[in-house]
Short mmCIF file of C-alpha atoms and ligand atoms in Angstrom, two decimals:
data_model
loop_
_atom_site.label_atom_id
_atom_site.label_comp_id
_atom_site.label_asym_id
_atom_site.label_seq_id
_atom_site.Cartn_x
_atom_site.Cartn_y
_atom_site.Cartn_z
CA UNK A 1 -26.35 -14.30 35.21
CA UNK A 2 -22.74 -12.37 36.01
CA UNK A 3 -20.40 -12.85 33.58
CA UNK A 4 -18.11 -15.83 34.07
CA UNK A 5 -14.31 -15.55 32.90
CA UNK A 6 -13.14 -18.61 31.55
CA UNK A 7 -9.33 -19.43 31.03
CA UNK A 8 -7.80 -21.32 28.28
CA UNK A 9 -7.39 -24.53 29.15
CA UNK A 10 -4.50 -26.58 27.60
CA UNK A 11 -4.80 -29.59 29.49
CA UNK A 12 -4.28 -33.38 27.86
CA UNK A 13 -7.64 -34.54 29.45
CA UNK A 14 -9.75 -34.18 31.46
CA UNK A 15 -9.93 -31.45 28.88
CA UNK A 16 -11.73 -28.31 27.57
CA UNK A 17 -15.45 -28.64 27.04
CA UNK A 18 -16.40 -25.97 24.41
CA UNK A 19 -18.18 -23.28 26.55
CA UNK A 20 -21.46 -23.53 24.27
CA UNK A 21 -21.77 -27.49 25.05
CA UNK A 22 -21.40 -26.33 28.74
CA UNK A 23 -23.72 -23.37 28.81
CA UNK A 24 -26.58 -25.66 27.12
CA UNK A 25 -25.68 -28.63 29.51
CA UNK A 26 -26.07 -25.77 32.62
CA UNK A 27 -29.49 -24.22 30.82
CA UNK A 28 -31.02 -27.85 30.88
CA UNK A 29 -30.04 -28.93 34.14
CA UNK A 30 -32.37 -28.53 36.69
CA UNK A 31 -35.32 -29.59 34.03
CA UNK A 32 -34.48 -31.74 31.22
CA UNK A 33 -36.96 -31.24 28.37
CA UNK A 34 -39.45 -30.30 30.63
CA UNK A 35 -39.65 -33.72 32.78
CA UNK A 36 -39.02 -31.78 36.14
CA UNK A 37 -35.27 -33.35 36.42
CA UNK A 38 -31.96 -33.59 35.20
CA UNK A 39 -31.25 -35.84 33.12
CA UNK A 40 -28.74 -37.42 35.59
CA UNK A 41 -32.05 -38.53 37.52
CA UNK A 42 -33.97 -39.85 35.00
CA UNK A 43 -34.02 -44.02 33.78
CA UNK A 44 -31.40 -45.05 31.36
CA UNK A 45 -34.20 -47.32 30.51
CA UNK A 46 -37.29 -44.86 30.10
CA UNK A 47 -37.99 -43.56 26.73
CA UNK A 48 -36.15 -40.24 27.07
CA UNK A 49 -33.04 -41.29 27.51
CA UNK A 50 -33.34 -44.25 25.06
CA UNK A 51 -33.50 -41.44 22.83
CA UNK A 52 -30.69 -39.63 23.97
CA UNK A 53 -28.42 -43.32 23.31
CA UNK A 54 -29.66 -43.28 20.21
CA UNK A 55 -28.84 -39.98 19.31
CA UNK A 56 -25.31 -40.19 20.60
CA UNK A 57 -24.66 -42.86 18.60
CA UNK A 58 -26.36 -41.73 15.01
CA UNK A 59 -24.30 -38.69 15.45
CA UNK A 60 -21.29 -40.46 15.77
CA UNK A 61 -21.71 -42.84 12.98
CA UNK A 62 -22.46 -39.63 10.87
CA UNK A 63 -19.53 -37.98 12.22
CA UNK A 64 -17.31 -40.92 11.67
CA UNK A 65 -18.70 -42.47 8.47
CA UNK A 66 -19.09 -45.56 10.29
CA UNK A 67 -19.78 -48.51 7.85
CA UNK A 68 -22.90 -50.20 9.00
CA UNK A 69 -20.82 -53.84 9.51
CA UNK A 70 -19.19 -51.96 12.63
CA UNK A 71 -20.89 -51.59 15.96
CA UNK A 72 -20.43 -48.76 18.35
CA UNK A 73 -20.30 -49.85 22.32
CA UNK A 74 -19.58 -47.21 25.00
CA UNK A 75 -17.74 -48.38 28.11
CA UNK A 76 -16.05 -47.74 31.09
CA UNK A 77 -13.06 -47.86 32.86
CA UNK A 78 -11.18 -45.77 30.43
CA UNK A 79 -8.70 -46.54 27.92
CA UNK A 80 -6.87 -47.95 30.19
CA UNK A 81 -9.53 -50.78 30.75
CA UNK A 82 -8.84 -51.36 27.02
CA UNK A 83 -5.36 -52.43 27.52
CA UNK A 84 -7.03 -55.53 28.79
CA UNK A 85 -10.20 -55.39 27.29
CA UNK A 86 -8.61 -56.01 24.00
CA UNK A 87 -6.53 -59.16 24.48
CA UNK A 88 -9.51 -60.62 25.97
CA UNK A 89 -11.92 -60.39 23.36
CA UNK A 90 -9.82 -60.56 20.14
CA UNK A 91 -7.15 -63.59 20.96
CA UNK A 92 -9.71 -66.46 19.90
CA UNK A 93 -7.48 -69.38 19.54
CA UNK A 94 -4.04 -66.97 18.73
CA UNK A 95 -0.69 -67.27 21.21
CA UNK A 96 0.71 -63.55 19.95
CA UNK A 97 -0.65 -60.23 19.23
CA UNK A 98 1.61 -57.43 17.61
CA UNK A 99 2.36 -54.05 19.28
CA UNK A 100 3.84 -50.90 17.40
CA UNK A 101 5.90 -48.93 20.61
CA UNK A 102 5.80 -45.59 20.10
CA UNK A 103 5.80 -44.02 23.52
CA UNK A 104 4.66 -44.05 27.14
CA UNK A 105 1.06 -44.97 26.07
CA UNK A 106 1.56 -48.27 23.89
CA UNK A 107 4.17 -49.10 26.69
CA UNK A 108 1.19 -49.47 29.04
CA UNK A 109 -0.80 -51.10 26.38
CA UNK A 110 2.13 -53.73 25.77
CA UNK A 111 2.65 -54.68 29.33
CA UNK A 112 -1.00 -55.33 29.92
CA UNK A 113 -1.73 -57.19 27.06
CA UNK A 114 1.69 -59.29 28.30
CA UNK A 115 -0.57 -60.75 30.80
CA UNK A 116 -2.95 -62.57 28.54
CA UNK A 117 -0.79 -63.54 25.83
CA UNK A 118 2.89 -63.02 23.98
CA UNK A 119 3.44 -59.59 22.72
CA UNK A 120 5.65 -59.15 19.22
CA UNK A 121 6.49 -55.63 19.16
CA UNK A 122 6.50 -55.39 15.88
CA UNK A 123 8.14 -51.70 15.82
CA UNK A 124 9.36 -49.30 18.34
CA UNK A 125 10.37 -45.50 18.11
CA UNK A 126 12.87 -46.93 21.04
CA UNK A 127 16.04 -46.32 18.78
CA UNK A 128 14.89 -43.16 17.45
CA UNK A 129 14.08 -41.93 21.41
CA UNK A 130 10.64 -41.55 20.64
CA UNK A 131 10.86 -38.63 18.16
CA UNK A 132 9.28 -40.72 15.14
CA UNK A 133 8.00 -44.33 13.66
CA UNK A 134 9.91 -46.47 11.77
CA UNK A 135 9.16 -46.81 8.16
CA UNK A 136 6.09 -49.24 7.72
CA UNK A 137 7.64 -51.57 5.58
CA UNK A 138 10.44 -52.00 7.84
CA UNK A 139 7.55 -53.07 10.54
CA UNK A 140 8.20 -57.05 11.45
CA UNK A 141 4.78 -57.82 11.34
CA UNK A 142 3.84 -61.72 12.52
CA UNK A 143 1.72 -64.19 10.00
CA UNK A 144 -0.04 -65.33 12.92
CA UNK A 145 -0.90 -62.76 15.54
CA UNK A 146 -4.32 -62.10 16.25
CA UNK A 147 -4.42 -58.24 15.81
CA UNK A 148 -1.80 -55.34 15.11
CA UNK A 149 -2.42 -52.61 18.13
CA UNK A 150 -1.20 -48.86 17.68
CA UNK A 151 -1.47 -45.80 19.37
CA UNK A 152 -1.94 -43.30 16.26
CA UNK A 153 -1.26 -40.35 19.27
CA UNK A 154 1.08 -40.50 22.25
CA UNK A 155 -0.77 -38.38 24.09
CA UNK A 156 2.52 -37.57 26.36
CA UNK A 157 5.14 -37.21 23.89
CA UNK A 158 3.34 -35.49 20.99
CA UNK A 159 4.21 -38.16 18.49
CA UNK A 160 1.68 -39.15 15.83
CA UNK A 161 1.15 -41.31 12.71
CA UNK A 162 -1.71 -41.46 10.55
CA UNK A 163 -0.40 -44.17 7.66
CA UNK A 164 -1.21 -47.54 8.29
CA UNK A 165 0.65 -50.61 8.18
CA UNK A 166 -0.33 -53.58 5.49
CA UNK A 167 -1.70 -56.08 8.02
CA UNK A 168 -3.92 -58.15 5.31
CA UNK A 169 -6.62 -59.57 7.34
CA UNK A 170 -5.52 -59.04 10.69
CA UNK A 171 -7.20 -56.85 12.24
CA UNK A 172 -5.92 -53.18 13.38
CA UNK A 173 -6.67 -51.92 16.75
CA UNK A 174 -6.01 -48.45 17.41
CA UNK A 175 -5.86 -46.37 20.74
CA UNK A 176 -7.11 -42.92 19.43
CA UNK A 177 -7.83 -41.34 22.53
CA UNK A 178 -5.89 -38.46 21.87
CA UNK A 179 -6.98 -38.09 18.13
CA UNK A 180 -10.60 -39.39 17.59
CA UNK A 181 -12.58 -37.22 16.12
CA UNK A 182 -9.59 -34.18 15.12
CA UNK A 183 -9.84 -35.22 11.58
CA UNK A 184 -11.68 -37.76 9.36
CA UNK A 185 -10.50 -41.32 8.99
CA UNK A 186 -11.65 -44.34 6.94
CA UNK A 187 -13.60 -46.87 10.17
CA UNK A 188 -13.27 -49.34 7.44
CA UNK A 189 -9.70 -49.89 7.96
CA UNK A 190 -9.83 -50.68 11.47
CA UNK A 191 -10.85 -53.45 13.20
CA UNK A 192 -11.54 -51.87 16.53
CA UNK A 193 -10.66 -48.14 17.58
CA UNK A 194 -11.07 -47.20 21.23
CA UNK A 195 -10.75 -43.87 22.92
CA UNK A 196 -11.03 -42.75 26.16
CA UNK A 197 -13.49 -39.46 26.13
CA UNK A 198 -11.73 -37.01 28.17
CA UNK A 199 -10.00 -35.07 25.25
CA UNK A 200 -12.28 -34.87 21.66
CA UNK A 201 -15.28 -36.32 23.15
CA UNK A 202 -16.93 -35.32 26.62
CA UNK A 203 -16.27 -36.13 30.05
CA UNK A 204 -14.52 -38.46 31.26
CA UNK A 205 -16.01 -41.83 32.15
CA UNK A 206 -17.11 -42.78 29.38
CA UNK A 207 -15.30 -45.11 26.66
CA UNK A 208 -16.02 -45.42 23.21
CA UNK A 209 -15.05 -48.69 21.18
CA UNK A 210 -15.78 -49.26 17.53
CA UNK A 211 -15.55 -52.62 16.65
CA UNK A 212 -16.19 -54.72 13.07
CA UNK A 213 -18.99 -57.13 13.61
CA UNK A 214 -17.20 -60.39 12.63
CA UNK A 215 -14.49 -59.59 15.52
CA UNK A 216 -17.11 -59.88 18.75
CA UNK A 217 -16.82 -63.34 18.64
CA UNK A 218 -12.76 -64.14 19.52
CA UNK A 219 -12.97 -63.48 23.53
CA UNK A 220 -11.41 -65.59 25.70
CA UNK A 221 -14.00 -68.06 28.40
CA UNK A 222 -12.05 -65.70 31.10
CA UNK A 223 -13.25 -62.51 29.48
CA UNK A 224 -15.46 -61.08 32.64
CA UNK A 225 -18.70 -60.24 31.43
CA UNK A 226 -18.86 -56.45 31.99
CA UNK A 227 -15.52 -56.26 29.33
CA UNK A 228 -17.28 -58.65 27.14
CA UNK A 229 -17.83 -56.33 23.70
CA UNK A 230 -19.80 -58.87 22.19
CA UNK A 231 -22.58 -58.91 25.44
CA UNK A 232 -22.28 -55.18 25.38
CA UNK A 233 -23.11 -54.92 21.67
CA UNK A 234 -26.16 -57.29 22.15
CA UNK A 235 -27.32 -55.27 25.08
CA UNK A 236 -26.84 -51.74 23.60
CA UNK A 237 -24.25 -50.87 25.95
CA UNK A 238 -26.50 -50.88 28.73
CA UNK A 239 -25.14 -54.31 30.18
CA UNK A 240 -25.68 -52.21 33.81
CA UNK A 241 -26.19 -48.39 34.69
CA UNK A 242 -24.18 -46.61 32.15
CA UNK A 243 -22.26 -43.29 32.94
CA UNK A 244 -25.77 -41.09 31.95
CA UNK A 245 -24.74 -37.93 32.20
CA UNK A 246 -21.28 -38.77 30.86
CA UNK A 247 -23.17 -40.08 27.99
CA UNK A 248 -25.78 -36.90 27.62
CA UNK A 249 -22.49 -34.58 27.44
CA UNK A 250 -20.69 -36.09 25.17
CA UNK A 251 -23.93 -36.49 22.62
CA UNK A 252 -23.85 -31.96 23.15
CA UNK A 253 -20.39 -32.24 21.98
CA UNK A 254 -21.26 -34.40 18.87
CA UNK A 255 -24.17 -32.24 17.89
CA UNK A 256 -21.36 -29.21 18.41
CA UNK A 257 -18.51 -30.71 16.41
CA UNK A 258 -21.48 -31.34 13.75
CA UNK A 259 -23.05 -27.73 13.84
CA UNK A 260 -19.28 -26.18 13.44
CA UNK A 261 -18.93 -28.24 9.99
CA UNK A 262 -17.79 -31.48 11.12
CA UNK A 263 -14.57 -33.49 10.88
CA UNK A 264 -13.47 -32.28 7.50
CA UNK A 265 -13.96 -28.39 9.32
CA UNK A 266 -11.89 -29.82 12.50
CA UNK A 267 -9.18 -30.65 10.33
CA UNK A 268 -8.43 -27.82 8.65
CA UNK A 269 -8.73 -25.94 11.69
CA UNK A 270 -6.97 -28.52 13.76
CA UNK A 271 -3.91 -28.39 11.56
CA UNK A 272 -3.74 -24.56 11.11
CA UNK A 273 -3.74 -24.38 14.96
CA UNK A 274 -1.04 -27.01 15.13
CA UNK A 275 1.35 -25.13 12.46
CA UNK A 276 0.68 -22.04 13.60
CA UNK A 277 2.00 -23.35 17.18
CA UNK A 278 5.11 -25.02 15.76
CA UNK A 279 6.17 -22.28 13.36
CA UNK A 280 6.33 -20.10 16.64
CA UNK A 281 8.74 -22.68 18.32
CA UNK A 282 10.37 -22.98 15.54
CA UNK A 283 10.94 -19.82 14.62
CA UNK A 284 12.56 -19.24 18.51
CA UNK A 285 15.82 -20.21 19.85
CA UNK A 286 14.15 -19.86 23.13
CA UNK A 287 11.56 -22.56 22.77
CA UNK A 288 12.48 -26.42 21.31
CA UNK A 289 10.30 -29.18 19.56
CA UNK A 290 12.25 -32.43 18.86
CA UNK A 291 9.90 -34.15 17.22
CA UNK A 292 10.21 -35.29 13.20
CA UNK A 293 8.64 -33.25 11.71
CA UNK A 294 6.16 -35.96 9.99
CA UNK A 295 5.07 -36.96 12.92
CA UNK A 296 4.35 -34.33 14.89
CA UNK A 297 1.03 -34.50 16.83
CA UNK A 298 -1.66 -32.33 15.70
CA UNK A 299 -3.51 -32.17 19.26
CA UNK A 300 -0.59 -32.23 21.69
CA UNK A 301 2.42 -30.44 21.38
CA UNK A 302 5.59 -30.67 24.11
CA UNK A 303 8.13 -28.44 24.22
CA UNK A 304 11.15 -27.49 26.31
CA UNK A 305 12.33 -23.44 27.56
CA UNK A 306 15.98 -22.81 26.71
CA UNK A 307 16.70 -22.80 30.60
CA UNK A 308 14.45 -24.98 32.46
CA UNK A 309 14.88 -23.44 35.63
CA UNK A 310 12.45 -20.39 34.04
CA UNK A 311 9.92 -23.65 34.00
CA UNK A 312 8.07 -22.33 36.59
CA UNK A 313 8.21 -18.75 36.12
CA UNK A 314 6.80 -19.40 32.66
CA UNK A 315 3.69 -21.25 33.87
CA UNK A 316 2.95 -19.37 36.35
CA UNK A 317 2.57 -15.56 34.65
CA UNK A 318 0.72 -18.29 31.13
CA UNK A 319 -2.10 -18.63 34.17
CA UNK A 320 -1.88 -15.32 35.30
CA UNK A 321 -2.62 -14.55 31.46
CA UNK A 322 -5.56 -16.86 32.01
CA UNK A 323 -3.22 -19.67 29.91
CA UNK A 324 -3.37 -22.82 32.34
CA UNK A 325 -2.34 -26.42 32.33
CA UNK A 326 0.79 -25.93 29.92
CA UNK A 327 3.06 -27.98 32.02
CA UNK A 328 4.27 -31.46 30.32
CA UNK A 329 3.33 -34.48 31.60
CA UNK A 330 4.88 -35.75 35.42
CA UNK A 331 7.44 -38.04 34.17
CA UNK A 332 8.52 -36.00 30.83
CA UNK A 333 8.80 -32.39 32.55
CA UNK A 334 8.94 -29.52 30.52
CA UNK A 335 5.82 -28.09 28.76
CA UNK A 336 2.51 -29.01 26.50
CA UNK A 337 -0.20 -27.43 25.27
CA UNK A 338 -2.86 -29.83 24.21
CA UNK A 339 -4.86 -28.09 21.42
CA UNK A 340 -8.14 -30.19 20.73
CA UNK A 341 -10.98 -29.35 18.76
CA UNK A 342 -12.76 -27.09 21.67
CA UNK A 343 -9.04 -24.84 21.89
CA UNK A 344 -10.38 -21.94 19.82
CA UNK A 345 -7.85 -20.40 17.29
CA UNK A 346 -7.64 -17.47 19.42
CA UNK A 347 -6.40 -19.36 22.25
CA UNK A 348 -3.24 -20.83 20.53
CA UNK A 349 -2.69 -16.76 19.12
CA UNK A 350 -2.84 -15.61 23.18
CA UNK A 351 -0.59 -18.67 23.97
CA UNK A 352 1.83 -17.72 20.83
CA UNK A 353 1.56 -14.03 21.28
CA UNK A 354 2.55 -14.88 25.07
CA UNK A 355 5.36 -17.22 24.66
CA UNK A 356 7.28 -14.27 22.36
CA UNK A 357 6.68 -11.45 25.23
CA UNK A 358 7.89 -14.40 28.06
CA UNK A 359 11.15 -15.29 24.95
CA UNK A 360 12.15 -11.60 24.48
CA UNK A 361 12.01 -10.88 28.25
CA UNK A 362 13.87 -13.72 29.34
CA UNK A 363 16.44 -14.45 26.49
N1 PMP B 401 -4.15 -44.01 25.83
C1 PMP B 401 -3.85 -42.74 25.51
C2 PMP B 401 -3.26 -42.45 24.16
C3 PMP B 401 -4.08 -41.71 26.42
O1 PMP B 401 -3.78 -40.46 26.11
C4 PMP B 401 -4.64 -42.01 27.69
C5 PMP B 401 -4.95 -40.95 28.70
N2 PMP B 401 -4.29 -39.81 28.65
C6 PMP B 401 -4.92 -43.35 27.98
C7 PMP B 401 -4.68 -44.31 27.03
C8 PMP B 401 -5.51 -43.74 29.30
O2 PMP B 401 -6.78 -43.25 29.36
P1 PMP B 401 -7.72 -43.39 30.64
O3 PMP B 401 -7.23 -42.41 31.65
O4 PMP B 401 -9.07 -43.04 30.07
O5 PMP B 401 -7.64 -44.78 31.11
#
């Protein structure tokens, strides 16, 4: 096989796949475990792939610490499909939900969830321009809302927040696209977590949910049944043809994240990476972070040039340095280097050791 040269890829998701999970993926493809096929052709009902589910989902409840009250459904549609997925099956008989607004992410997840019921933002970063979360116990949370919903990650503006409000026994839902799986957290304190997989997990396609067993009965009658979680728990997430090979991909990258030392090694590394990357901006008058400091993200990290018109001169000799996909997100400019758990160390040192050449040459 020549040798392939692959780049460092800093992109917020679809994002990179650590090389290993691909080369394995690529050695199995044309016969999976000696059936003569791919895995992508093979029953999602036969017996392989029942094993492969199965798999996927002990490795995750390892990985997580999953308490055995909560079930694990994947989905499609994306996270997105969550923003309505959510209201749907956890009203019951509430009017309100709550919604924390901490960016462009829980914005989209507030106006859906308008549709279905009244929203009570309970606290927004709006005053503070989206550069950190108000204090918890200044949060206005509502006696009789039916869940709190955050986004622990703004995937877009690199805020993050890993304290959670007192909600008693309303449930918490969390969007943790953007942070599943980049450091260990306690399941039990959620009532559902969702994540899209394009970033810590796999491919995207695929949707993961984690939801506490008492909570699959509060959908609404209108809930369709392909969004229903309590249908797709009973069926094993295989309500219709899942996303297979989605699926397959994403169980490679569990058994990775679990062979490198698991969540409690992710981390360490995953915060080492981050400082590492803000000390150097930082450090430079060239290069700005706005963020409070608290609450900067751990896997996605904006930041602006002195002079944006270098913008594009700066992104395009990063690729030519085989750095791509540093450029912020369409409606916040500037630039971002998503670091998740398959960014090796050494790529953040290249992207570092580059943005001081690009500083000293341009100041
Ligand atoms: N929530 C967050 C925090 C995200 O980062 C994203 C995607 N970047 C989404 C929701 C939407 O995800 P999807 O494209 O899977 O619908």
């Amino acid at each position: 096989m020549s040798e392939v040269s692959r780049v460092y890829n800093f992109s917020a998701g679809p994002a990179t796949i650590p090389t290993e999970v691909l080369a394995q993926a690529q050695a199995e493809l044309l016969d999976w475990h000696g059936c003569g096929m791919s895995v992508m052709e093979i029953s999602h009902r036969g017996a392989g792939y029942t094993e492969v589910a199965q798999r996927i989902e002990a490795d995750l409840r390892e990985l997580l610490s999953v308490p055995d009250h909560y079930r694990v459904l994947f989905m499609q549609g994306g996270a997105s499909s969550q923003f309505s997925m959510v209201p749907l099956n956890l009203l019951g008989q509430k009017q309100q939900a709550d919604y924390c607004d901490t960016g462009i992410w829980s914005a989209k997840a507030i106006r859906e969830a308008g549709r279905y019921t009244r929203v009570n933002v309970c606290a927004s970063s709006k005053s503070a321009h989206y550069k950190s979360v108000p204090r918890m116990s200044d949060w206005q949370l509502s006696s009789d809302s039916a869940y709190v919903h955050i986004t622990p990650n703004e995937t877009i503006g690199g805020l993050e927040f890993y304290d959670l409000p007192e909600t008693g026994d309303i449930p918490i839902v969390a969007d943790m696209s953007s942070t599943i799986l980049s450091r260990p957290i306690d399941v039990s304190r959620y009532g559902v977590i969702y994540a899209g997989a394009q970033k810590n997990i796999g491919p995207a396609g695929l949707t993961l949910i984690i939801v506490r067993e008492d909570l699959l009965d509060q959908a609404l009658d209108i809930c369709p049944s392909m969004y229903s979680y309590r249908k797709t728990a009973d069926q094993h997430s295989m309500l219709n043809t899942p996303p297979t090979f989605a699926w397959y991909l994403s169980g490679l990258v569990f058994q990775w994240i679990k062979r490198q030392g698991g969540l409690t090694h992710f981390a360490e590394v995953n915060a080492h990476k981050a400082k590492k990357l803000y000390q150097a901006i930082d450090q430079s008058d060239f290069y700005h972070n706005d963020i409070e400091q608290a609450f900067r993200s751990w896997m996605n990290i904006p930041f602006t040039l002195k002079r944006s018109e270098l913008d594009n001169l700066f992104l395009e000799q990063a690729a030519e340095a085989g750095l791509t996909n540093l450029q912020g997100h369409r409606l916040t400019g500037g630039m971002r280097a998503s670091i998740y758990n398959a960014m090796p160390e050494a790529g953040v040192d290249e992207l570092i050791s580059f943005m001081l050449d690009f500083a000293e040459r341009e100041a």
